[in-house]
Amino acid sequence: MDSGGPRPDTSAEDLLIAVEHLVRHMRRSATAGGLSVAASSALGRVVREGPQRLTELARAENATQPNMTQLVTRMERAGLVRRTADRTDGRGVLVEATETGLEVFRRRRAERSEALGLLLDRMPEEERAAVRTALPALTRAIEEEGAH
């Protein structure tokens, strides 16, 4: 009989499946602004990292420059981002979040945070503690991997 707790033989593939389920759940939980996954990701990057050139944003989001240009144009029309001149290079254009974009980002983050909190609330304390330890550890490992 499965107790529902962690199994000592959990493989990397099992963990990957769990992470994929979590990501899908978090994406479904954030509805503010009615954004696509791509728009939500790009907006989040611009809010967290600050104004970016289209080429940098496309590279970071693993998109082609034409696709990112179309996405930014749609987001601009929705009032979420604006294009501004790059003060360090007069030929360059930066994409930055507007106040509306910041508010949508904050609402979406709050929705995801609430959804995660509800999941955690339904877990036994031992599992909650494990998640609170494991997820920051995974974040550190990812950040260290990116530094190499």
Short mmCIF file of C-alpha atoms in Angstrom, two decimals:
data_model
loop_
_atom_site.label_atom_id
_atom_site.label_comp_id
_atom_site.label_asym_id
_atom_site.label_seq_id
_atom_site.Cartn_x
_atom_site.Cartn_y
_atom_site.Cartn_z
CA MET A 1 0.00 0.00 0.00
CA ASP A 2 1.40 3.41 -1.03
CA SER A 3 1.52 5.92 1.82
CA GLY A 4 1.74 8.80 -0.66
CA GLY A 5 5.09 9.83 0.81
CA PRO A 6 8.39 10.10 -1.04
CA ARG A 7 9.89 6.84 -2.23
CA PRO A 8 13.59 6.21 -1.62
CA ASP A 9 13.92 4.88 -5.18
CA THR A 10 12.57 8.04 -6.86
CA SER A 11 14.46 8.47 -10.12
CA ALA A 12 15.42 11.68 -11.88
CA GLU A 13 12.67 10.89 -14.39
CA ASP A 14 10.09 10.65 -11.58
CA LEU A 15 11.25 14.03 -10.28
CA LEU A 16 11.09 15.48 -13.79
CA ILE A 17 7.49 14.32 -14.14
CA ALA A 18 6.63 15.94 -10.80
CA VAL A 19 8.25 19.22 -11.86
CA GLU A 20 6.38 19.15 -15.18
CA HIS A 21 3.09 18.66 -13.32
CA LEU A 22 3.94 21.53 -10.98
CA VAL A 23 4.83 23.86 -13.87
CA ARG A 24 1.59 23.03 -15.70
CA HIS A 25 -0.41 23.59 -12.50
CA MET A 26 1.27 26.96 -11.89
CA ARG A 27 0.66 28.05 -15.49
CA ARG A 28 -3.04 27.14 -15.24
CA SER A 29 -3.27 28.97 -11.90
CA ALA A 30 -2.22 32.34 -13.34
CA THR A 31 -5.01 33.83 -15.42
CA ALA A 32 -4.62 37.60 -14.92
CA GLY A 33 -4.20 39.39 -18.21
CA GLY A 34 -5.13 36.31 -20.24
CA LEU A 35 -1.51 35.92 -21.38
CA SER A 36 -0.07 33.07 -23.40
CA VAL A 37 2.76 31.09 -21.86
CA ALA A 38 5.24 32.92 -24.12
CA ALA A 39 3.87 36.37 -23.24
CA SER A 40 3.84 35.56 -19.53
CA SER A 41 7.43 34.34 -19.67
CA ALA A 42 8.68 37.34 -21.66
CA LEU A 43 6.84 39.81 -19.43
CA GLY A 44 8.23 38.12 -16.33
CA ARG A 45 11.77 38.31 -17.70
CA VAL A 46 11.47 42.01 -18.51
CA VAL A 47 10.00 42.76 -15.08
CA ARG A 48 12.62 40.73 -13.19
CA GLU A 49 15.68 41.64 -15.26
CA GLY A 50 14.77 45.11 -16.50
CA PRO A 51 14.60 46.55 -20.01
CA GLN A 52 16.12 44.36 -22.72
CA ARG A 53 16.88 44.53 -26.39
CA LEU A 54 14.64 42.39 -28.56
CA THR A 55 17.59 40.23 -29.59
CA GLU A 56 18.52 39.57 -25.93
CA LEU A 57 14.91 38.82 -25.04
CA ALA A 58 14.52 36.45 -28.01
CA ARG A 59 17.73 34.61 -27.08
CA ALA A 60 16.79 34.35 -23.40
CA GLU A 61 13.30 33.09 -24.27
CA ASN A 62 14.62 30.67 -26.91
CA ALA A 63 12.57 32.35 -29.64
CA THR A 64 13.42 33.65 -33.08
CA GLN A 65 13.76 37.38 -33.42
CA PRO A 66 10.76 37.62 -35.81
CA ASN A 67 8.58 35.67 -33.36
CA MET A 68 9.73 37.81 -30.43
CA THR A 69 9.07 40.96 -32.46
CA GLN A 70 5.50 39.79 -33.11
CA LEU A 71 5.02 38.87 -29.44
CA VAL A 72 6.35 42.23 -28.22
CA THR A 73 4.11 44.03 -30.72
CA ARG A 74 1.05 42.19 -29.32
CA MET A 75 2.16 42.91 -25.76
CA GLU A 76 2.72 46.56 -26.67
CA ARG A 77 -0.79 46.81 -28.13
CA ALA A 78 -2.14 45.31 -24.88
CA GLY A 79 -0.29 48.02 -22.94
CA LEU A 80 2.00 45.57 -21.12
CA VAL A 81 5.34 46.73 -22.54
CA ARG A 82 6.76 49.67 -24.45
CA ARG A 83 9.77 50.16 -26.66
CA THR A 84 12.21 52.87 -25.64
CA ALA A 85 15.47 54.15 -27.08
CA ASP A 86 18.62 52.54 -25.72
CA ARG A 87 20.54 55.44 -24.18
CA THR A 88 23.82 53.57 -24.58
CA ASP A 89 23.25 52.99 -28.31
CA GLY A 90 21.01 55.41 -30.20
CA ARG A 91 20.23 52.76 -32.82
CA GLY A 92 19.04 50.25 -30.25
CA VAL A 93 15.56 49.76 -28.82
CA LEU A 94 14.76 48.36 -25.41
CA VAL A 95 11.60 46.56 -24.32
CA GLU A 96 10.40 47.54 -20.85
CA ALA A 97 7.33 46.78 -18.77
CA THR A 98 4.65 49.44 -18.35
CA GLU A 99 2.75 50.03 -15.11
CA THR A 100 -0.02 47.85 -16.54
CA GLY A 101 2.51 45.13 -17.32
CA LEU A 102 3.92 45.34 -13.80
CA GLU A 103 0.43 45.04 -12.33
CA VAL A 104 -0.42 42.01 -14.50
CA PHE A 105 2.89 40.41 -13.51
CA ARG A 106 2.17 41.02 -9.81
CA ARG A 107 -1.37 39.62 -10.07
CA ARG A 108 -0.17 36.52 -11.93
CA ARG A 109 2.58 35.95 -9.35
CA ALA A 110 0.04 36.33 -6.52
CA GLU A 111 -2.27 33.81 -8.24
CA ARG A 112 0.58 31.29 -8.59
CA SER A 113 1.70 31.89 -5.02
CA GLU A 114 -1.81 31.29 -3.72
CA ALA A 115 -2.13 28.10 -5.78
CA LEU A 116 1.18 26.79 -4.46
CA GLY A 117 0.18 27.71 -0.92
CA LEU A 118 -3.03 25.70 -1.30
CA LEU A 119 -1.06 22.69 -2.50
CA LEU A 120 1.36 22.98 0.42
CA ASP A 121 -1.52 23.34 2.89
CA ARG A 122 -2.89 19.95 1.80
CA MET A 123 0.44 18.21 2.42
CA PRO A 124 1.60 16.68 5.69
CA GLU A 125 4.14 18.89 7.52
CA GLU A 126 7.00 16.49 6.80
CA GLU A 127 6.40 16.78 3.03
CA ARG A 128 5.98 20.57 3.24
CA ALA A 129 9.34 20.79 4.99
CA ALA A 130 10.92 18.60 2.31
CA VAL A 131 9.56 20.84 -0.46
CA ARG A 132 10.74 23.99 1.34
CA THR A 133 14.22 22.48 1.49
CA ALA A 134 14.35 20.84 -1.94
CA LEU A 135 13.09 23.66 -4.16
CA PRO A 136 15.60 26.29 -2.96
CA ALA A 137 18.34 23.66 -3.25
CA LEU A 138 17.33 23.03 -6.88
CA THR A 139 17.31 26.79 -7.53
CA ARG A 140 20.85 27.10 -6.16
CA ALA A 141 22.02 24.19 -8.32
CA ILE A 142 20.48 25.79 -11.41
CA GLU A 143 22.09 29.15 -10.62
CA GLU A 144 25.47 27.47 -10.07
CA GLU A 145 25.09 25.58 -13.37
CA GLY A 146 24.38 28.87 -15.15
CA ALA A 147 27.51 30.44 -13.64
CA HIS A 148 29.73 27.77 -15.24
#
